[in-house]
Coordinates of C-alpha atoms in Angstrom, one line a residue:
M9 CA 38.4 -9.9 25.5
R10 CA 40.6 -7.6 23.0
T11 CA 38.4 -9.4 20.4
L12 CA 35.0 -10.1 21.6
L13 CA 34.5 -6.1 22.2
P14 CA 35.0 -4.9 18.9
S15 CA 33.1 -7.9 17.8
L16 CA 30.4 -6.8 20.0
L17 CA 30.1 -3.0 18.7
G18 CA 29.8 -4.5 15.4
I19 CA 27.1 -6.4 15.7
L20 CA 25.5 -3.2 17.2
F21 CA 26.3 -1.6 14.3
L22 CA 25.2 -4.1 12.1
A23 CA 21.8 -4.5 14.1
F24 CA 21.4 -1.0 13.1
L25 CA 22.1 -1.7 9.5
M26 CA 19.2 -4.1 9.3
A27 CA 16.9 -1.0 9.5
L28 CA 18.7 0.2 6.5
P29 CA 17.0 -0.5 2.9
A30 CA 19.3 -2.8 0.8
S31 CA 21.1 -1.6 -2.1
A32 CA 18.8 -1.2 -5.1
D33 CA 21.5 -1.5 -7.5
S34 CA 23.1 -3.9 -5.9
A35 CA 20.9 -7.1 -5.5
P36 CA 21.9 -10.3 -4.5
L37 CA 22.8 -13.0 -7.4
S38 CA 23.0 -16.5 -6.3
L39 CA 26.0 -18.2 -8.9
D40 CA 23.5 -21.2 -9.7
E41 CA 24.5 -21.4 -12.9
G42 CA 27.6 -21.6 -14.9
W43 CA 30.1 -24.1 -12.8
E44 CA 32.8 -26.5 -14.0
Y45 CA 34.8 -29.1 -11.7
R46 CA 37.7 -31.0 -12.3
W47 CA 38.9 -33.5 -10.1
G48 CA 42.1 -33.9 -8.5
D49 CA 45.0 -31.4 -7.5
S50 CA 46.8 -28.8 -9.7
P51 CA 50.4 -28.9 -9.8
F52 CA 52.3 -25.3 -8.8
Q53 CA 54.5 -23.5 -11.0
D54 CA 57.7 -22.2 -9.6
D55 CA 55.9 -18.9 -8.8
G56 CA 53.5 -21.0 -6.6
T57 CA 50.5 -20.2 -8.9
P58 CA 48.7 -23.4 -9.7
A59 CA 48.8 -24.7 -13.0
W60 CA 45.3 -25.2 -13.7
V61 CA 44.5 -21.5 -13.2
N62 CA 46.4 -20.9 -17.2
D63 CA 46.2 -24.6 -18.8
P64 CA 44.5 -23.9 -21.9
P65 CA 45.3 -27.9 -23.2
A66 CA 43.7 -29.2 -20.4
Q67 CA 40.2 -27.2 -20.6
G68 CA 38.7 -30.3 -22.4
E69 CA 38.8 -31.8 -18.6
W70 CA 36.7 -29.6 -16.7
Q71 CA 33.4 -30.3 -17.0
P72 CA 30.2 -28.8 -16.0
I73 CA 28.0 -29.6 -12.8
A74 CA 24.6 -27.4 -11.9
F75 CA 26.3 -26.6 -8.1
P76 CA 30.2 -26.6 -7.3
S77 CA 29.3 -29.7 -4.4
N78 CA 29.6 -33.4 -5.0
P79 CA 30.6 -34.5 -8.3
P80 CA 29.6 -38.1 -9.5
V81 CA 32.4 -40.9 -9.9
R82 CA 34.1 -39.5 -7.1
G83 CA 35.9 -42.6 -6.5
G84 CA 37.4 -41.9 -3.3
S85 CA 39.0 -38.5 -4.6
K86 CA 40.1 -36.1 -2.0
H87 CA 41.2 -33.1 -4.3
A88 CA 38.3 -31.0 -6.3
W89 CA 38.4 -27.9 -8.4
F90 CA 35.4 -25.9 -9.4
R91 CA 35.5 -23.0 -11.1
I92 CA 32.8 -20.2 -12.6
T93 CA 33.3 -17.0 -14.6
L94 CA 32.0 -14.1 -12.8
P95 CA 28.8 -11.8 -14.0
E96 CA 29.0 -8.5 -14.5
G97 CA 27.0 -6.1 -12.4
E98 CA 27.1 -2.5 -10.4
W99 CA 29.1 -3.3 -7.1
R100 CA 30.6 -0.8 -4.4
D101 CA 32.4 -3.4 -2.0
P102 CA 31.4 -6.7 -3.6
V103 CA 31.8 -9.8 -1.6
L104 CA 30.9 -13.6 -2.6
Y105 CA 29.1 -15.5 0.5
I106 CA 29.1 -19.5 1.0
Y107 CA 27.1 -21.1 3.5
S108 CA 30.1 -22.9 4.1
V109 CA 32.7 -25.6 2.1
D110 CA 33.6 -29.2 2.9
L111 CA 36.3 -29.4 4.2
I112 CA 39.4 -26.6 3.2
T113 CA 39.7 -23.7 0.0
Q114 CA 41.9 -21.6 -1.6
A115 CA 40.0 -19.2 -3.8
W116 CA 42.1 -17.8 -6.9
L117 CA 40.8 -14.8 -9.0
E118 CA 42.4 -16.4 -12.1
D119 CA 46.0 -16.1 -11.0
E120 CA 46.1 -14.2 -7.6
L121 CA 45.1 -15.8 -4.5
I122 CA 42.4 -14.2 -2.8
Y123 CA 40.8 -16.3 -0.1
Q124 CA 41.9 -19.7 2.0
H125 CA 40.2 -21.4 4.8
G126 CA 42.4 -24.4 6.7
H127 CA 46.1 -24.7 5.8
F128 CA 47.0 -26.9 2.6
D129 CA 50.5 -28.9 3.6
D130 CA 53.2 -30.0 0.3
R131 CA 50.4 -33.0 -0.2
G132 CA 47.6 -30.3 -0.8
E133 CA 45.8 -31.8 2.3
G134 CA 45.0 -30.6 5.3
R135 CA 42.9 -30.7 9.0
F136 CA 39.6 -30.0 9.5
A137 CA 39.2 -26.3 10.1
G138 CA 35.9 -25.6 10.7
W139 CA 32.5 -25.1 9.1
P140 CA 32.0 -21.7 8.8
W141 CA 30.2 -19.2 6.6
H142 CA 33.0 -17.9 4.1
M143 CA 32.7 -13.8 3.1
I144 CA 35.4 -13.2 -0.1
S145 CA 36.2 -10.1 -0.6
L146 CA 36.2 -9.0 -4.5
P147 CA 38.4 -6.8 -6.3
E148 CA 36.8 -4.0 -8.5
A149 CA 37.5 -5.1 -11.3
F150 CA 36.0 -9.0 -11.2
A151 CA 33.4 -9.1 -14.1
G152 CA 34.2 -11.4 -17.0
K153 CA 37.3 -13.2 -14.8
T154 CA 37.3 -17.1 -13.8
L155 CA 36.9 -18.0 -10.1
Y156 CA 38.8 -21.0 -8.9
F157 CA 37.9 -23.1 -6.4
R158 CA 40.3 -25.7 -5.1
V159 CA 39.1 -28.0 -2.4
F160 CA 40.3 -31.2 -0.3
S161 CA 38.1 -33.3 2.1
D162 CA 38.3 -36.7 3.4
Y163 CA 34.3 -36.2 4.7
T164 CA 31.4 -37.7 2.7
D165 CA 31.1 -34.5 0.9
I166 CA 33.8 -32.7 -1.0
G167 CA 33.0 -28.8 -2.4
L168 CA 31.0 -26.0 -1.6
W169 CA 27.5 -26.7 -0.1
G170 CA 24.4 -24.7 0.6
E171 CA 24.2 -21.2 -0.8
V172 CA 26.9 -19.2 -3.1
K173 CA 25.7 -15.7 -3.8
L174 CA 27.4 -12.4 -4.9
M175 CA 26.6 -9.1 -2.9
E176 CA 27.6 -6.0 -1.2
R177 CA 29.6 -6.8 2.0
L178 CA 27.1 -4.6 4.2
D179 CA 23.9 -6.6 2.7
L180 CA 25.9 -9.8 3.4
L181 CA 26.4 -9.0 7.1
R182 CA 22.4 -8.0 7.4
Y183 CA 21.4 -11.1 5.5
I184 CA 23.5 -12.9 8.3
L185 CA 21.7 -11.1 11.4
E186 CA 18.5 -11.9 9.6
R187 CA 18.8 -14.9 9.5
S188 CA 20.4 -15.8 12.8
A189 CA 17.9 -13.3 14.8
A190 CA 15.4 -16.2 15.6
D191 CA 17.9 -19.1 16.2
L192 CA 19.7 -15.8 19.2
I193 CA 16.0 -15.4 20.7
V194 CA 15.5 -19.4 20.8
S195 CA 18.9 -20.1 21.7
A196 CA 18.7 -17.5 25.1
F197 CA 15.7 -18.7 25.6
L198 CA 16.7 -22.5 26.3
L199 CA 19.7 -21.1 28.1
L200 CA 17.5 -19.8 30.6
L201 CA 15.1 -22.3 30.6
A202 CA 18.6 -24.7 31.6
L203 CA 19.3 -22.5 34.5
L204 CA 16.0 -22.6 35.8
A205 CA 15.5 -25.8 35.5
S206 CA 19.2 -26.6 37.1
I207 CA 17.9 -24.5 40.1
F208 CA 15.0 -26.5 40.5
A209 CA 16.9 -29.5 40.1
L210 CA 18.4 -28.6 43.3
V211 CA 15.4 -27.3 45.5
Q212 CA 12.7 -29.9 44.3
G213 CA 12.5 -33.4 45.2
N214 CA 11.9 -34.5 41.7
R215 CA 15.4 -34.0 40.5
R216 CA 16.6 -36.5 38.2
S217 CA 13.3 -35.1 35.9
F218 CA 14.4 -31.6 36.0
F219 CA 18.2 -32.6 35.5
G220 CA 16.8 -34.0 32.5
I221 CA 15.2 -31.2 31.0
G222 CA 18.3 -28.7 32.3
L223 CA 20.3 -30.7 30.2
F224 CA 18.5 -31.2 27.1
S225 CA 17.7 -27.4 27.6
L226 CA 21.2 -26.4 27.5
A227 CA 22.5 -28.7 25.0
S228 CA 20.0 -27.7 22.4
G229 CA 20.9 -24.2 23.4
I230 CA 24.4 -24.1 23.2
M231 CA 23.9 -26.2 19.4
L232 CA 21.8 -23.9 18.3
L233 CA 24.3 -20.7 19.0
A234 CA 26.9 -22.7 17.6
E235 CA 25.3 -22.8 14.5
T236 CA 24.3 -19.6 13.9
Q237 CA 26.1 -18.0 11.8
A238 CA 26.1 -14.6 13.9
S239 CA 28.1 -16.8 16.2
Q240 CA 31.0 -16.4 13.8
L241 CA 30.8 -12.1 14.0
L242 CA 30.8 -12.7 18.2
L243 CA 33.9 -14.5 18.1
D244 CA 35.3 -15.4 14.6
I245 CA 37.1 -19.3 15.9
P246 CA 34.9 -21.4 13.7
L247 CA 36.3 -24.8 15.0
L248 CA 35.4 -23.6 18.6
W249 CA 32.1 -23.4 17.5
D250 CA 31.8 -26.5 15.6
Y251 CA 33.0 -28.0 18.9
L252 CA 30.3 -26.6 20.9
A253 CA 28.0 -27.6 18.2
A254 CA 29.2 -31.1 18.4
V255 CA 28.6 -31.3 22.0
G256 CA 25.3 -30.1 21.9
Y257 CA 24.5 -32.0 19.8
Y258 CA 25.8 -35.1 21.0
T259 CA 24.2 -34.5 24.1
L260 CA 20.6 -34.0 23.4
P261 CA 20.2 -37.8 23.6
V262 CA 21.6 -38.0 26.4
A263 CA 19.1 -35.8 27.7
M264 CA 16.4 -37.8 26.6
G265 CA 17.3 -41.3 27.5
L266 CA 17.6 -39.8 31.4
M267 CA 14.3 -38.6 31.0
L268 CA 12.7 -41.3 29.6
E269 CA 14.5 -43.3 31.5
H270 CA 13.1 -41.9 34.9
W271 CA 9.7 -41.7 33.7
F272 CA 9.8 -45.2 33.1
A273 CA 11.3 -46.2 36.4
A274 CA 9.0 -48.7 37.3
Q275 CA 9.4 -50.7 34.4
R276 CA 13.5 -51.3 34.9
P277 CA 14.3 -49.7 31.1
I278 CA 17.6 -51.3 31.0
L279 CA 17.3 -50.8 27.0
L280 CA 17.2 -47.0 27.7
R281 CA 20.0 -46.9 29.9
R282 CA 22.4 -48.5 27.7
I283 CA 21.2 -46.2 25.2
W284 CA 22.0 -42.8 26.8
Q285 CA 24.8 -44.7 28.8
L286 CA 26.2 -45.2 24.5
H287 CA 25.5 -41.8 24.0
L288 CA 27.0 -40.6 26.8
G289 CA 30.6 -42.5 25.8
Y290 CA 29.8 -41.3 22.6
L291 CA 30.0 -37.7 23.8
V292 CA 33.1 -38.1 25.7
L293 CA 34.9 -40.2 23.2
A294 CA 34.4 -38.3 19.9
P295 CA 35.3 -34.9 20.9
G296 CA 38.5 -35.7 22.7
L297 CA 39.8 -37.9 20.1
A298 CA 39.6 -35.2 17.9
L299 CA 41.0 -32.8 20.4
A300 CA 44.0 -35.3 20.4
G301 CA 44.7 -34.7 17.0
I302 CA 43.4 -38.5 16.6
I303 CA 40.6 -37.9 14.1
D304 CA 39.4 -35.0 12.8
L305 CA 36.3 -33.6 14.3
S306 CA 33.9 -33.7 10.9
S307 CA 34.4 -37.2 10.5
T308 CA 32.5 -37.9 14.3
F309 CA 29.4 -36.6 12.8
P310 CA 28.5 -38.9 10.1
T311 CA 28.5 -42.0 12.6
F312 CA 27.1 -40.2 14.8
D313 CA 24.0 -39.0 12.6
A314 CA 23.7 -43.1 12.3
L315 CA 23.9 -44.3 15.5
L316 CA 21.4 -41.3 16.3
L317 CA 18.9 -42.6 13.4
V318 CA 18.7 -46.4 15.5
T319 CA 18.8 -44.6 18.8
L320 CA 15.5 -42.3 18.0
L321 CA 13.6 -45.4 16.7
V322 CA 14.4 -47.3 19.5
M323 CA 13.3 -44.2 22.3
F324 CA 10.2 -44.1 20.2
T325 CA 9.4 -47.5 19.7
T326 CA 9.8 -47.8 23.4
I327 CA 7.9 -44.5 24.2
V328 CA 4.6 -45.9 21.9
V329 CA 4.4 -49.4 23.8
R330 CA 5.1 -48.0 27.2
L331 CA 2.8 -45.1 26.4
D332 CA -0.3 -45.3 28.8
A333 CA 2.8 -45.4 31.5
L334 CA 3.0 -41.8 30.8
N335 CA 0.9 -38.7 32.4
A336 CA -0.4 -35.8 30.1
E337 CA 2.8 -33.6 31.0
Q338 CA 5.4 -35.8 29.9
K339 CA 3.4 -36.8 26.8
L340 CA 3.4 -33.4 25.7
I341 CA 7.3 -33.3 26.5
I342 CA 7.8 -36.5 24.2
T343 CA 5.3 -34.6 21.4
S344 CA 7.8 -31.5 21.4
Y345 CA 11.0 -33.8 21.3
G346 CA 9.5 -35.8 18.8
L347 CA 9.0 -32.4 16.7
F348 CA 12.4 -31.4 17.3
A349 CA 13.7 -34.9 16.5
L350 CA 12.0 -35.2 13.0
L351 CA 13.3 -31.6 12.2
L352 CA 16.9 -32.9 13.2
L353 CA 16.2 -35.8 10.9
V354 CA 15.4 -33.7 8.2
D355 CA 18.8 -31.3 8.7
M356 CA 20.7 -34.7 8.6
A357 CA 18.9 -35.8 5.2
V358 CA 19.8 -32.2 3.9
A359 CA 23.8 -32.6 5.2
H360 CA 23.7 -36.0 3.6
G361 CA 21.9 -34.7 0.2
L362 CA 19.7 -37.0 0.8
L363 CA 17.3 -34.0 0.8
P364 CA 17.8 -30.8 -1.9
W365 CA 19.9 -27.9 0.1
R366 CA 17.4 -25.9 2.4
R367 CA 17.3 -24.2 5.6
V368 CA 15.6 -26.8 8.0
P369 CA 14.1 -24.8 11.0
V370 CA 15.3 -26.5 13.9
S371 CA 15.6 -24.1 16.4
G372 CA 11.7 -23.6 15.8
G373 CA 11.3 -27.4 17.1
A374 CA 13.4 -26.5 20.1
L375 CA 11.2 -23.4 20.7
G376 CA 8.5 -26.1 20.4
F377 CA 10.2 -28.0 23.3
A378 CA 10.7 -24.9 25.4
L379 CA 7.2 -23.4 24.9
A380 CA 5.7 -27.1 26.3
I381 CA 8.3 -27.0 29.1
V382 CA 7.2 -23.5 30.0
M383 CA 3.5 -24.3 29.6
I384 CA 3.9 -27.7 32.0
S385 CA 5.5 -24.9 34.2
L386 CA 3.0 -22.2 33.9
W387 CA 0.2 -24.9 35.0
H388 CA 2.3 -26.1 38.1
Y389 CA 2.8 -22.4 39.3
R390 CA -0.9 -22.0 38.5
H391 CA -1.3 -25.2 40.6
I392 CA 0.9 -24.4 43.2
Q393 CA -0.3 -20.8 43.9
R394 CA -3.4 -22.6 44.6
E395 CA -2.1 -25.4 46.5
L396 CA -0.5 -22.9 48.3
H397 CA -3.9 -20.8 48.8
R398 CA -5.2 -23.8 50.1
L399 CA -2.5 -24.6 52.7
N400 CA -2.3 -20.9 53.6
L401 CA -6.1 -20.9 54.6
S402 CA -5.1 -24.4 56.4
L403 CA -2.5 -23.0 58.2
E404 CA -4.5 -19.9 59.6
K405 CA -7.2 -22.2 60.7
Q406 CA -4.7 -24.5 62.4
V407 CA -2.4 -21.5 63.6
A408 CA -5.9 -20.4 65.1
E409 CA -7.1 -23.8 66.7
R410 CA -3.3 -24.7 68.0
T411 CA -3.6 -20.8 69.3
G412 CA -6.7 -21.3 71.2
E413 CA -5.8 -24.5 72.6
L414 CA -1.9 -22.9 73.7
E415 CA -3.6 -20.2 75.2
H416 CA -6.3 -22.9 77.2
M417 CA -2.9 -24.8 77.9
V418 CA -1.0 -21.5 79.4
E419 CA -4.3 -20.8 81.1
T420 CA -4.3 -24.2 82.9
L421 CA -0.6 -24.2 83.5
Q422 CA -1.2 -21.0 85.4
A423 CA -3.6 -22.2 86.9
Y424 CA -1.8 -25.6 88.3
S425 CA 1.2 -23.1 89.0
Y426 CA -1.2 -21.3 91.5
Q427 CA -2.9 -24.0 92.8
D428 CA -3.2 -26.7 95.0
A429 CA -3.0 -30.5 93.1
L430 CA -4.7 -32.4 96.2
T431 CA -7.4 -29.7 97.3
G432 CA -7.9 -27.3 94.5
L433 CA -7.1 -24.4 96.4
H434 CA -5.0 -21.4 95.8
N435 CA -1.1 -22.6 97.0
R436 CA 2.0 -21.0 98.9
R437 CA 3.5 -19.3 95.8
Y438 CA -0.4 -17.8 95.0
F439 CA -0.4 -16.7 98.8
D440 CA 2.7 -14.8 98.7
E441 CA 2.0 -12.7 95.8
L442 CA -1.9 -12.1 96.9
L443 CA -0.5 -10.8 100.2
E444 CA 2.3 -8.5 98.4
H445 CA -0.9 -7.1 96.6
E446 CA -3.1 -6.8 99.5
A447 CA -0.7 -5.4 101.5
A448 CA 0.2 -2.5 98.9
V449 CA -3.8 -1.9 98.6
A450 CA -3.9 -2.0 102.6
R451 CA -0.9 0.8 103.2
R452 CA -2.1 2.7 100.1
Q453 CA -5.9 2.7 101.4
G454 CA -5.2 3.0 105.0
T455 CA -7.5 -0.1 105.4
S456 CA -7.2 -3.4 107.6
L457 CA -6.1 -6.4 106.5
T458 CA -6.5 -9.8 108.8
L459 CA -4.6 -13.2 108.3
A460 CA -6.6 -16.3 109.6
M461 CA -3.8 -19.1 109.7
I462 CA -5.7 -22.5 110.4
D463 CA -4.1 -26.1 111.2
I464 CA -5.7 -29.5 112.1
D465 CA -5.5 -31.0 115.2
H466 CA -3.4 -34.1 116.2
F467 CA -3.2 -34.7 111.9
K468 CA 0.2 -36.9 112.2
Q469 CA -1.7 -39.5 114.8
F470 CA -5.0 -39.4 112.6
N471 CA -2.6 -40.2 109.3
D472 CA -0.8 -42.8 111.0
R473 CA -3.8 -44.6 112.6
E474 CA -6.2 -44.4 109.4
G475 CA -3.5 -44.2 106.6
H476 CA -2.5 -41.6 104.3
E477 CA -5.5 -41.8 101.8
A478 CA -8.0 -41.4 104.8
G479 CA -5.6 -38.0 105.5
D480 CA -6.1 -36.8 102.1
T481 CA -9.9 -37.0 102.1
V482 CA -9.9 -35.1 105.2
L483 CA -7.8 -32.5 103.3
V484 CA -9.7 -32.3 100.4
G485 CA -13.3 -32.1 102.7
V486 CA -11.5 -29.4 104.6
G487 CA -10.4 -27.6 101.7
R488 CA -14.1 -27.7 100.4
V489 CA -15.7 -26.2 103.7
L490 CA -13.1 -23.5 104.0
S491 CA -14.3 -22.6 100.5
H492 CA -17.8 -22.6 101.0
H493 CA -17.7 -21.0 104.6
F494 CA -15.8 -17.7 103.9
R495 CA -17.3 -14.6 101.8
D496 CA -15.8 -14.0 98.2
A497 CA -13.5 -11.1 99.1
D498 CA -11.5 -13.9 101.0
V499 CA -9.1 -16.2 99.3
V500 CA -7.9 -19.4 101.4
C501 CA -4.7 -21.2 100.2
R502 CA -3.3 -24.2 101.6
M503 CA -0.1 -23.3 103.1
G504 CA 1.4 -27.4 103.0
G505 CA 0.7 -30.3 104.9
E506 CA -2.5 -29.5 107.4
E507 CA -1.7 -25.9 107.5
F508 CA -4.3 -23.2 105.6
V509 CA -4.5 -19.5 105.8
I510 CA -7.4 -17.0 104.8
I511 CA -6.5 -13.5 103.4
M512 CA -9.5 -11.2 104.6
P513 CA -8.9 -8.2 103.3
G514 CA -10.8 -5.0 105.2
A515 CA -12.0 -7.5 107.9
T516 CA -11.0 -6.7 111.6
S517 CA -9.9 -9.3 114.4
A518 CA -13.2 -9.5 115.7
S519 CA -14.9 -9.8 112.5
A520 CA -12.3 -12.8 111.4
E521 CA -12.9 -14.2 115.0
A522 CA -16.1 -14.3 114.8
R523 CA -16.2 -15.9 111.2
L524 CA -14.1 -18.6 112.4
A525 CA -15.6 -19.9 115.6
E526 CA -18.7 -20.8 113.0
L527 CA -15.9 -22.6 111.2
L528 CA -15.3 -24.4 114.2
E529 CA -19.0 -25.6 115.3
I530 CA -19.5 -26.7 111.6
L531 CA -16.4 -29.0 111.6
S532 CA -17.5 -30.4 114.9
R533 CA -20.7 -31.5 113.4
T534 CA -19.0 -32.7 110.1
H535 CA -18.0 -36.3 109.5
F536 CA -16.2 -37.4 106.3
R537 CA -15.8 -40.3 104.8
H538 CA -13.3 -42.9 103.3
R539 CA -14.3 -45.9 101.6
N540 CA -17.6 -46.5 102.8
R541 CA -16.3 -45.9 106.2
E542 CA -17.0 -42.7 108.8
L543 CA -14.4 -40.8 110.0
G544 CA -14.7 -39.1 113.1
P545 CA -14.8 -35.2 113.6
L546 CA -12.0 -33.2 113.6
T547 CA -11.0 -30.3 115.2
I548 CA -8.8 -27.0 114.4
S549 CA -6.7 -24.6 116.1
C550 CA -7.0 -20.7 114.7
G551 CA -4.2 -17.7 115.1
I552 CA -5.3 -14.1 113.7
A553 CA -3.3 -11.3 113.4
T554 CA -4.7 -7.9 111.4
Y555 CA -2.8 -4.8 110.4
P556 CA -2.6 -2.2 111.3
E557 CA -3.8 -3.3 114.8
H558 CA -1.3 -5.3 115.1
A559 CA 1.7 -4.6 113.0
G560 CA 2.8 -1.9 111.4
D561 CA 3.9 -3.7 108.0
P562 CA 1.1 -5.8 106.5
L563 CA 3.9 -8.2 105.3
T564 CA 4.8 -9.1 108.9
L565 CA 1.3 -10.5 109.5
I566 CA 2.1 -13.9 108.4
G567 CA 4.7 -14.2 111.4
L568 CA 2.3 -12.9 114.0
A569 CA -1.0 -14.8 113.2
D570 CA 1.6 -18.1 113.0
K571 CA 2.6 -17.3 116.6
A572 CA -1.2 -16.7 117.8
L573 CA -2.0 -20.4 116.0
Y574 CA 1.2 -21.6 118.2
S575 CA -0.6 -19.7 121.3
A576 CA -4.0 -21.6 120.2
K577 CA -2.4 -25.3 120.0
H578 CA -0.6 -24.3 123.5
R579 CA -3.6 -23.5 125.2
G580 CA -5.2 -27.1 124.3
R581 CA -6.0 -27.2 120.5
A582 CA -9.8 -26.5 119.1
R583 CA -9.4 -22.9 119.8
I584 CA -9.1 -19.0 118.4
E585 CA -6.2 -17.1 119.6
I586 CA -5.8 -13.5 118.5
Y587 CA -2.4 -11.9 118.5
A588 CA -1.6 -10.0 121.5

């Protein structure tokens, strides 16, 4: 944290400097001419000064070279020296900028050591220390002096690489930030995309595809961040950034292989599985051996480049052969990945000297891939929103229909809860609730309330003689007669078995008796039929009780009417008794 905080503050300050104009009297100067090289390593004098920095007899062994990198006829040599005479110029805070060095180096300004990258042992050798860019501070009186570079490399390349410029320190920092801005933005965008893809992989059904996209975005985002020169300003640990770059670079074919295997799952792509498994093994093995100190990380890149070249050819051959199996979205992703892979191959060719040095816009290919994913995501989002709107309308319609069905069901269930299943009349539960209501009305308004209890005479013997089905037919028939005979204000309920009760609001005992007398007459003429057989006429017994004539509390009417009914049965049945 102590190192990172000043670095972040420094970058904010440098970002402010980017807006300032460059120094007019000290424009950057590319050192592309006047270089010389010499194979081997210099012996060192007793004072620690290399003999080659001041050895007139050996001047003829220095050979001219256009750029201080990869001199001819290497012959397995791991040591080389390069030198140049520094030019005149007006400089306030001069530095020498080098894009990279293969692999470790010392810079001597004549007999003074002014810079060192990596550690040289007694044999003049050393381990890989990373591929950072280099800023070498120069003294004010450097003009006309000779600058020497002692280089050790057991890598495929040896020497300085990329660019060598003489410039002001602030101009160099501005230069680094300007050329890193696009990479930083694309890297942040890819890392955000990786996070979103990971979230979708957890919550969506198409997990493997989202996982592949997320892994590819994460790998390319880490690679770009690690390779951008501004990363060195964030954290000046070059080897760490190179490990991150290697891990991101080596993960790319693993992610792409996973996506392709998922897309071509119907064709059982064993070869694609073996490819990403091979790269996964390399991803684990190569950095692992480097961390263990068995090999240098630098030596893992050429092997991977050769492996990647072969696997890219196999992957894209597989894609071309089975292109019809992909949908439009997958083809767009493949196209964007193809552009990214092409830029990686160009960058690889530049790194191995097959093409002249140039800055390859790898971040542009990564951005193309990210934009393809974003376009697909936006299309999916729009499609999902339309589907959600359609589903919402459908759900609203279904909810309305289900609500109507539920209300009807509730009404039906409510009716069942208050209705006798056999006769369709109201049941005992309905009677109890209605009696409380009508009793309250009668007390409040001072009106009369009459209950009439009805029982079918000798119904048990009828059931035993004719059967229960015939008995049910009679109960239904009697219930139908009761419903039609009484007025609308009267409510007929079945109390259970062969017993019925009529609540008659506002009726007197006399009017109720008259109404029941008519009912007895009707039933005496009524013949019920069961299975094409006529059943004989039945008689009923009735008991009547009225509020306030017979009771001070309307709720006691049921007991009084029941006593009157008992009296009617005791006196011979087929009659009406009023409570007395």
